[in-house]
mmCIF file of N, CA and C in Angstrom:
data_model
loop_
_atom_site.group_PDB
_atom_site.id
_atom_site.type_symbol
_atom_site.label_atom_id
_atom_site.label_comp_id
_atom_site.label_asym_id
_atom_site.label_seq_id
_atom_site.Cartn_x
_atom_site.Cartn_y
_atom_site.Cartn_z
ATOM 1 N N MET A 21 75.192 101.679 103.247
ATOM 2 C CA MET A 21 74.872 101.068 102.724
ATOM 3 C C MET A 21 76.157 99.542 102.960
ATOM 4 N N ILE A 22 77.448 100.433 103.432
ATOM 5 C CA ILE A 22 78.010 99.312 103.395
ATOM 6 C C ILE A 22 77.449 98.539 105.250
ATOM 7 N N GLU A 23 77.687 99.121 106.224
ATOM 8 C CA GLU A 23 76.325 98.720 107.543
ATOM 9 C C GLU A 23 75.042 97.635 106.475
ATOM 10 N N ALA A 24 73.979 98.444 106.573
ATOM 11 C CA ALA A 24 73.326 97.738 105.681
ATOM 12 C C ALA A 24 74.221 96.379 105.665
ATOM 13 N N ALA A 25 74.702 95.755 103.913
ATOM 14 C CA ALA A 25 74.960 94.669 103.279
ATOM 15 C C ALA A 25 75.477 94.078 104.695
ATOM 16 N N ALA A 26 76.577 94.747 105.156
ATOM 17 C CA ALA A 26 77.209 93.317 106.382
ATOM 18 C C ALA A 26 76.625 92.969 107.225
ATOM 19 N N GLY A 27 75.624 93.433 107.606
ATOM 20 C CA GLY A 27 74.451 92.685 108.630
ATOM 21 C C GLY A 27 73.707 92.000 107.540
ATOM 22 N N VAL A 28 72.846 92.153 106.488
ATOM 23 C CA VAL A 28 72.627 90.795 106.524
ATOM 24 C C VAL A 28 73.129 90.258 105.530
ATOM 25 N N ALA A 29 74.396 90.064 105.346
ATOM 26 C CA ALA A 29 75.397 88.904 105.115
ATOM 27 C C ALA A 29 75.692 88.259 106.194
ATOM 28 N N ARG A 30 76.018 88.720 107.813
ATOM 29 C CA ARG A 30 75.559 88.211 109.102
ATOM 30 C C ARG A 30 75.187 87.605 108.769
ATOM 31 N N ASP A 31 73.597 87.958 109.072
ATOM 32 C CA ASP A 31 72.002 87.542 109.309
ATOM 33 C C ASP A 31 72.020 85.979 108.494
ATOM 34 N N ALA A 32 72.121 85.830 107.123
ATOM 35 C CA ALA A 32 72.081 84.968 106.805
ATOM 36 C C ALA A 32 72.772 83.824 106.532
ATOM 37 N N VAL A 33 73.903 84.477 107.307
ATOM 38 C CA VAL A 33 74.863 83.068 107.547
ATOM 39 C C VAL A 33 74.728 82.697 108.688
ATOM 40 N N THR A 34 74.746 82.940 109.591
ATOM 41 C CA THR A 34 74.153 83.240 111.640
ATOM 42 C C THR A 34 74.337 81.484 111.345
ATOM 43 N N VAL A 35 73.610 81.084 110.123
ATOM 44 C CA VAL A 35 71.928 79.502 110.816
ATOM 45 C C VAL A 35 73.101 78.991 110.286
ATOM 46 N N PHE A 36 74.540 79.197 109.452
ATOM 47 C CA PHE A 36 74.672 78.097 108.861
ATOM 48 C C PHE A 36 76.405 77.705 110.224
ATOM 49 N N VAL A 37 76.721 79.219 110.762
ATOM 50 C CA VAL A 37 77.874 78.695 111.626
ATOM 51 C C VAL A 37 77.681 78.959 113.010
ATOM 52 N N HIS A 38 76.319 79.088 113.701
ATOM 53 C CA HIS A 38 76.344 79.022 115.703
ATOM 54 C C HIS A 38 75.922 77.808 115.947
ATOM 55 N N PRO A 39 76.767 77.097 116.953
ATOM 56 C CA PRO A 39 76.276 75.525 116.927
ATOM 57 C C PRO A 39 74.958 75.406 117.266
ATOM 58 N N ALA A 40 73.719 76.284 117.751
ATOM 59 C CA ALA A 40 73.070 76.449 118.320
ATOM 60 C C ALA A 40 71.793 75.243 116.677
ATOM 61 N N HIS A 41 71.990 76.605 115.624
ATOM 62 C CA HIS A 41 71.641 76.621 114.506
ATOM 63 C C HIS A 41 71.711 75.472 113.720
ATOM 64 N N VAL A 42 73.513 74.771 113.205
ATOM 65 C CA VAL A 42 73.870 73.538 113.194
ATOM 66 C C VAL A 42 73.658 72.576 113.349
ATOM 67 N N ALA A 43 73.814 72.928 114.660
ATOM 68 C CA ALA A 43 72.804 71.175 115.646
ATOM 69 C C ALA A 43 71.265 71.103 115.103
ATOM 70 N N ALA A 44 70.504 71.630 114.866
ATOM 71 C CA ALA A 44 68.768 71.896 115.029
ATOM 72 C C ALA A 44 69.212 71.361 113.283
ATOM 73 N N ALA A 45 70.027 71.792 111.966
ATOM 74 C CA ALA A 45 70.115 71.878 111.455
ATOM 75 C C ALA A 45 69.749 69.832 111.402
ATOM 76 N N VAL A 46 71.368 69.813 111.815
ATOM 77 C CA VAL A 46 71.278 68.412 110.914
ATOM 78 C C VAL A 46 70.101 67.498 111.693
ATOM 79 N N ALA A 47 69.591 67.576 113.555
ATOM 80 C CA ALA A 47 68.817 66.532 113.628
ATOM 81 C C ALA A 47 67.705 67.113 112.986
ATOM 82 N N ALA A 48 67.501 67.795 111.717
ATOM 83 C CA ALA A 48 66.301 67.695 111.184
ATOM 84 C C ALA A 48 66.376 67.594 110.046
ATOM 85 N N GLY A 49 67.646 66.772 109.166
ATOM 86 C CA GLY A 49 68.300 65.781 108.385
ATOM 87 C C GLY A 49 67.890 67.069 107.216
ATOM 88 N N LEU A 50 68.451 68.235 107.332
ATOM 89 C CA LEU A 50 67.762 69.599 106.416
ATOM 90 C C LEU A 50 69.067 69.406 105.184
ATOM 91 N N PRO A 51 69.279 70.161 103.940
ATOM 92 C CA PRO A 51 70.028 70.186 103.536
ATOM 93 C C PRO A 51 71.507 71.000 103.517
ATOM 94 N N SER A 52 71.840 71.608 104.896
ATOM 95 C CA SER A 52 72.685 72.331 104.902
ATOM 96 C C SER A 52 73.287 73.463 103.582
ATOM 97 N N GLU A 53 74.184 71.738 102.856
ATOM 98 C CA GLU A 53 75.219 72.214 102.181
ATOM 99 C C GLU A 53 74.538 72.945 100.914
ATOM 100 N N LYS A 54 73.419 72.750 100.380
ATOM 101 C CA LYS A 54 72.934 72.789 99.364
ATOM 102 C C LYS A 54 72.324 74.449 100.043
ATOM 103 N N MET A 55 71.759 74.318 101.358
ATOM 104 C CA MET A 55 70.775 76.060 101.730
ATOM 105 C C MET A 55 72.282 76.936 101.432
ATOM 106 N N ALA A 56 73.206 76.541 101.996
ATOM 107 C CA ALA A 56 74.395 77.403 103.185
ATOM 108 C C ALA A 56 75.190 77.965 100.792
ATOM 109 N N ARG A 57 74.785 76.601 99.544
ATOM 110 C CA ARG A 57 75.546 77.329 98.624
ATOM 111 C C ARG A 57 74.553 78.451 97.747
ATOM 112 N N ASN A 58 73.241 78.147 97.888
ATOM 113 C CA ASN A 58 72.054 79.938 97.499
ATOM 114 C C ASN A 58 71.781 79.997 97.411
ATOM 115 N N VAL A 59 72.332 80.481 99.662
ATOM 116 C CA VAL A 59 72.456 81.912 99.922
ATOM 117 C C VAL A 59 73.820 82.686 99.840
ATOM 118 N N VAL A 60 74.475 82.265 99.830
ATOM 119 C CA VAL A 60 75.487 81.693 99.224
ATOM 120 C C VAL A 60 76.126 83.254 97.491
ATOM 121 N N ARG A 61 74.907 82.478 97.102
ATOM 122 C CA ARG A 61 75.173 82.365 95.460
ATOM 123 C C ARG A 61 74.102 83.633 95.594
ATOM 124 N N THR A 62 72.765 84.113 96.383
ATOM 125 C CA THR A 62 71.951 85.048 96.221
ATOM 126 C C THR A 62 73.052 86.736 97.316
ATOM 127 N N LEU A 63 73.945 86.432 97.705
ATOM 128 C CA LEU A 63 74.186 87.061 98.747
ATOM 129 C C LEU A 63 75.258 88.250 97.511
ATOM 130 N N CYS A 64 75.902 87.268 96.247
ATOM 131 C CA CYS A 64 77.122 87.307 95.497
ATOM 132 C C CYS A 64 75.815 88.050 94.454
ATOM 133 N N ALA A 65 74.932 87.392 93.973
ATOM 134 C CA ALA A 65 74.214 88.086 92.882
ATOM 135 C C ALA A 65 73.882 89.625 93.836
ATOM 136 N N GLY A 66 73.283 89.644 94.825
ATOM 137 C CA GLY A 66 72.865 90.685 95.234
ATOM 138 C C GLY A 66 73.611 91.838 95.277
ATOM 139 N N PHE A 67 75.503 91.318 95.659
ATOM 140 C CA PHE A 67 76.003 92.894 95.836
ATOM 141 C C PHE A 67 76.830 92.657 94.616
ATOM 142 N N ARG A 68 76.834 92.189 93.516
ATOM 143 C CA ARG A 68 77.212 92.428 91.970
ATOM 144 C C ARG A 68 76.436 93.291 91.674
ATOM 145 N N ALA A 69 74.797 93.048 92.191
ATOM 146 C CA ALA A 69 74.060 94.330 91.698
ATOM 147 C C ALA A 69 74.256 95.672 92.574
ATOM 148 N N GLY A 70 74.927 96.041 93.176
ATOM 149 C CA GLY A 70 74.656 96.793 94.452
ATOM 150 C C GLY A 70 75.750 97.777 94.098
ATOM 151 N N ALA A 71 77.228 96.642 93.213
ATOM 152 C CA ALA A 71 77.709 97.148 92.994
ATOM 153 C C ALA A 71 78.683 97.921 92.060
ATOM 154 N N GLU A 72 76.741 97.018 90.441
ATOM 155 C CA GLU A 72 76.726 98.382 89.247
ATOM 156 C C GLU A 72 76.074 99.060 89.455
ATOM 157 N N LEU A 73 74.623 99.012 91.437
ATOM 158 C CA LEU A 73 74.683 101.217 91.060
ATOM 159 C C LEU A 73 75.253 101.875 91.291
ATOM 160 N N THR A 74 76.726 101.767 91.459
ATOM 161 C CA THR A 74 77.924 103.424 92.128
ATOM 162 C C THR A 74 78.604 103.413 91.030
#
């Protein structure tokens, strides 16, 4: 379960830290900060829900 959660977190934030993805987002004019905040909020909610199951 921990390995799966770590993989999900890695995959979810890669677009915000990989130089090629960051450059593409900037070129496209995407609202990267807003998108990153939404990803973090969603991950945190998922982790909280998972913690309640244990």
